[in-house]
XYZ file of C-alpha atoms in Angstrom:
328
model
C 95.942 115.190 144.434
C 98.397 114.115 147.101
C 98.490 116.101 150.347
C 102.238 116.828 150.718
C 101.942 118.988 153.835
C 99.281 117.548 156.158
C 100.157 119.832 159.075
C 99.677 123.178 157.318
C 96.484 125.256 157.628
C 93.773 124.679 155.043
C 91.921 127.613 153.568
C 88.166 127.474 153.007
C 87.356 129.911 150.212
C 83.716 130.707 149.499
C 82.997 132.102 146.036
C 79.993 134.341 145.508
C 78.758 137.176 143.319
C 79.155 140.029 145.768
C 77.097 143.179 146.036
C 77.485 146.913 146.625
C 78.469 147.862 150.161
C 77.048 151.381 149.829
C 74.686 153.232 147.518
C 77.684 154.888 145.874
C 78.993 151.434 144.958
C 75.913 150.401 142.957
C 77.030 151.807 139.603
C 80.631 150.482 139.724
C 79.295 147.120 140.916
C 76.953 146.991 137.926
C 79.809 147.967 135.640
C 81.921 145.072 136.919
C 78.997 142.720 136.412
C 78.153 143.848 132.875
C 81.837 143.763 131.916
C 82.070 139.993 132.490
C 81.606 138.228 129.160
C 81.207 134.871 130.915
C 78.012 136.264 132.427
C 76.720 138.737 129.844
C 77.897 138.890 126.246
C 76.888 142.319 125.038
C 76.631 142.859 121.270
C 79.477 143.816 118.930
C 82.099 141.705 120.642
C 84.617 141.947 123.449
C 86.118 145.212 122.213
C 82.945 147.155 122.967
C 81.909 145.192 126.064
C 83.283 147.736 128.524
C 81.853 150.833 126.798
C 78.444 149.128 126.671
C 78.829 148.059 130.298
C 79.552 151.656 131.277
C 76.467 152.894 129.453
C 74.119 150.225 130.801
C 75.365 150.475 134.371
C 74.913 154.252 134.341
C 71.345 153.923 133.036
C 70.307 151.183 135.448
C 71.996 152.554 138.537
C 69.270 155.061 139.411
C 66.595 152.383 139.702
C 68.862 149.839 141.363
C 70.048 152.396 143.928
C 66.450 152.837 145.055
C 66.037 149.083 145.400
C 69.095 148.888 147.628
C 67.928 151.924 149.573
C 64.703 150.047 150.336
C 66.617 147.132 151.906
C 68.985 149.186 154.022
C 71.369 150.866 151.597
C 73.672 147.958 150.760
C 73.807 144.262 149.943
C 73.912 141.830 152.882
C 75.617 139.199 150.720
C 79.149 139.778 151.995
C 78.006 139.635 155.609
C 76.150 136.373 155.110
C 78.915 134.783 153.022
C 81.505 135.746 155.651
C 79.328 134.275 158.409
C 78.914 131.106 156.358
C 82.665 130.805 155.769
C 83.372 131.271 159.471
C 80.665 128.785 160.450
C 81.944 126.132 158.062
C 85.549 126.573 159.181
C 84.550 126.437 162.860
C 82.816 123.100 162.303
C 85.928 121.685 160.630
C 88.392 122.615 163.356
C 91.240 124.970 164.125
C 93.313 123.887 161.113
C 90.806 125.523 158.744
C 90.767 129.244 157.967
C 87.861 131.038 156.256
C 88.126 133.350 153.244
C 85.636 134.975 150.892
C 86.181 135.833 147.225
C 83.494 137.908 145.529
C 83.278 138.142 141.767
C 82.071 141.700 141.222
C 82.855 143.573 144.432
C 85.251 143.467 147.352
C 86.806 141.325 148.603
C 87.816 140.046 145.167
C 89.726 136.844 144.437
C 93.043 138.723 144.346
C 92.534 139.878 147.931
C 91.530 136.428 149.179
C 94.516 134.746 147.542
C 96.924 137.414 148.813
C 95.564 136.989 152.342
C 96.038 133.220 152.177
C 99.632 133.648 151.072
C 100.282 136.126 153.892
C 98.671 133.703 156.361
C 100.917 130.861 155.257
C 98.069 128.861 153.706
C 99.442 126.480 151.068
C 96.307 124.364 150.576
C 92.687 125.338 150.117
C 89.241 124.034 149.302
C 87.372 126.451 147.071
C 83.605 126.201 147.453
C 81.205 127.843 145.012
C 78.146 129.142 146.844
C 76.037 128.549 143.748
C 74.572 125.050 144.233
C 73.703 124.640 140.534
C 76.435 124.857 137.926
C 76.543 127.272 135.038
C 79.531 128.858 133.379
C 77.895 132.247 133.930
C 78.274 132.100 137.710
C 80.395 129.278 139.097
C 82.417 129.016 135.899
C 83.258 132.715 135.892
C 84.102 132.803 139.613
C 86.338 129.730 139.416
C 88.132 131.120 136.372
C 88.744 134.368 138.247
C 90.076 132.505 141.285
C 92.411 130.384 139.172
C 93.786 133.537 137.530
C 94.425 135.112 140.928
C 96.088 131.969 142.272
C 98.465 131.650 139.316
C 99.393 135.316 139.552
C 99.662 135.838 143.297
C 100.200 132.428 144.921
C 101.450 129.939 142.325
C 102.411 127.403 145.001
C 98.857 127.190 146.336
C 97.343 123.741 146.000
C 93.577 123.707 145.952
C 90.532 121.684 145.051
C 87.319 123.218 143.761
C 83.765 122.160 144.628
C 81.753 123.487 141.703
C 78.311 122.009 142.373
C 76.367 120.388 145.182
C 72.749 120.568 143.996
C 72.002 117.049 145.261
C 74.072 117.050 148.461
C 71.784 115.374 151.018
C 72.534 117.795 153.846
C 71.734 120.771 151.597
C 68.431 119.212 150.555
C 67.612 118.463 154.197
C 68.305 122.077 155.213
C 66.289 123.497 152.333
C 63.390 121.188 153.128
C 63.418 122.510 156.704
C 63.125 126.035 155.305
C 60.131 124.964 153.218
C 58.426 123.384 156.217
C 59.067 126.522 158.256
C 57.559 128.594 155.470
C 54.475 126.404 155.383
C 54.060 126.806 159.136
C 53.876 130.586 158.692
C 50.412 130.174 157.143
C 47.276 129.812 159.271
C 46.835 126.153 160.136
C 43.594 125.809 158.203
C 45.300 127.097 155.031
C 48.403 124.920 155.107
C 46.960 121.994 153.126
C 46.035 124.474 150.358
C 49.390 126.250 150.068
C 50.906 126.160 146.592
C 54.713 125.904 146.662
C 56.480 127.978 144.012
C 60.214 127.418 143.636
C 62.009 130.371 142.066
C 65.500 130.088 140.583
C 67.617 132.800 139.038
C 67.029 132.873 135.287
C 69.721 132.423 132.660
C 69.660 133.398 129.007
C 68.377 130.347 127.146
C 71.596 130.181 125.126
C 73.461 128.953 128.220
C 71.119 125.981 128.454
C 71.268 125.388 124.708
C 75.070 125.236 124.800
C 74.919 122.438 127.387
C 75.067 124.054 130.822
C 73.471 121.596 133.316
C 71.858 124.402 135.345
C 68.229 123.508 134.572
C 68.786 119.804 135.280
C 70.463 120.687 138.570
C 67.623 122.989 139.629
C 65.037 120.332 138.811
C 66.985 117.677 140.723
C 67.105 119.982 143.748
C 63.368 120.688 143.672
C 62.568 116.991 143.389
C 64.962 116.144 146.208
C 63.412 118.783 148.456
C 59.856 117.707 147.691
C 60.685 114.080 148.506
C 61.527 115.351 151.972
C 58.595 117.759 152.281
C 55.951 115.301 151.136
C 53.266 114.975 148.518
C 52.331 118.582 147.748
C 51.692 120.622 144.617
C 54.666 122.674 143.390
C 55.707 124.788 140.433
C 59.013 126.228 139.210
C 59.703 129.695 137.811
C 62.749 131.790 136.957
C 63.306 135.302 138.209
C 65.570 138.323 137.662
C 65.203 138.408 133.889
C 66.258 141.605 132.147
C 67.392 142.656 128.708
C 66.273 141.812 125.161
C 67.405 138.187 124.989
C 65.532 134.902 125.210
C 65.439 133.760 128.825
C 64.623 130.498 130.546
C 60.896 130.038 131.044
C 58.511 130.378 132.708
C 59.046 133.711 134.413
C 58.199 133.578 138.117
C 55.774 136.476 137.675
C 53.953 134.536 134.945
C 53.610 131.552 137.285
C 52.187 133.836 139.988
C 49.657 135.105 137.424
C 48.723 131.526 136.521
C 48.205 130.609 140.159
C 46.026 133.669 140.664
C 43.968 132.768 137.592
C 43.463 129.291 139.068
C 42.062 130.864 142.219
C 44.965 129.974 144.489
C 44.790 131.987 147.697
C 47.968 130.838 149.435
C 51.439 130.712 147.817
C 54.806 129.950 149.401
C 57.703 131.152 147.273
C 60.942 129.206 147.802
C 64.132 130.819 146.446
C 66.046 127.780 145.270
C 69.262 129.062 143.688
C 70.120 131.485 146.495
C 71.743 130.345 149.747
C 71.527 133.693 151.545
C 69.452 136.853 151.533
C 70.324 139.558 149.033
C 68.576 141.941 146.627
C 66.677 139.176 144.803
C 65.083 137.858 147.992
C 64.713 141.028 150.044
C 63.441 143.293 147.281
C 62.425 141.326 144.194
C 60.527 138.645 146.138
C 59.602 140.271 149.440
C 58.533 143.620 147.985
C 57.871 143.325 144.238
C 56.458 139.802 143.998
C 54.448 140.108 147.191
C 52.784 143.308 145.941
C 52.158 141.728 142.536
C 50.618 138.593 144.058
C 48.275 140.588 146.262
C 47.269 142.811 143.352
C 46.350 139.637 141.456
C 44.145 138.458 144.318
C 46.452 136.053 146.162
C 45.588 136.912 149.757
C 48.331 134.903 151.478
C 51.844 135.161 150.007
C 54.992 134.237 151.929
C 58.630 133.394 151.280
C 60.453 130.538 152.961
C 63.411 131.711 155.062
C 66.813 131.756 153.407
C 69.523 129.331 154.463
C 71.826 132.128 155.687
C 73.506 130.870 158.896
C 71.108 128.047 159.702
C 73.093 125.415 161.640
C 71.800 122.565 159.473
C 73.071 124.281 156.321
C 76.487 125.166 157.739
C 76.915 121.615 159.010
C 75.986 120.257 155.583
C 78.571 122.492 153.898
C 81.218 121.529 156.455
C 80.506 117.866 155.716
C 80.867 118.566 151.997
C 84.242 120.234 152.512
C 85.355 117.480 154.897
C 84.597 114.856 152.249
C 86.660 116.799 149.720
C 89.621 117.022 152.123
C 89.419 113.298 152.896
C 89.434 112.500 149.181
C 92.508 114.709 148.835
C 94.559 112.629 151.238
């Protein structure tokens, strides 16, 4: 695409899932999530998707509210994504302006696009904050952004970065997190630590239809381990729910296997998440840690999330910079 206006500001739009900003927002957030047929195709077709979504979100909200209450009463995802957007833009220079578009809670794509139009932004790089591509996450968010752009800012020119699972700077930053996690163990235990990568699960039908998500996750784990060194590692998939066939193995099942093997030290590395949110702060830090200890694993830790680590923000800025240079 030719850059017809090289002097105008360039928007940096980060796409992410979003999360409730208060306990009262949990149920409507879940409703938005379950209403998205790109993510979850409830039975009996599109016509009944929203009634089913209403029912399921109402039933699940009570439990999920307590999970959010345990981590401070809201999701930190917007805060971290906003910090990441600002950090990336700052590294690129004053011509770049940061925006955030969440899929299932505010600020939504409509708001981000409207803000860019009001700010006089005619060009943008749209960056999915899911490193590994699947139509259920990146695909849905990009589709939503495109809809908003056509409706609210049809003159906006933009390029989309949909995947970056093998971007060297990302792998370098994630490897640093793994090394930091290993250093949290007593020195005498470090050679014995079992690394367990945990990615967000997808229904198996997404993989069967050709989504490259599993291949991307595996490429990332291999790239990280090349940097970390010759150590034992496993891969599991977390956050499975509902009566469908999911990707295997479940992270909990891998923890059980490690316990049965007599492993006493496990480092869990969240690999499909680039910032802390409910799956790291509650599912891993509270639920999985308690489960591992109950199974006899005495030393269980999680590697730190990428969040606002300088190495990660620099890597993402370099990725965006490459995209802008290719645009010209």
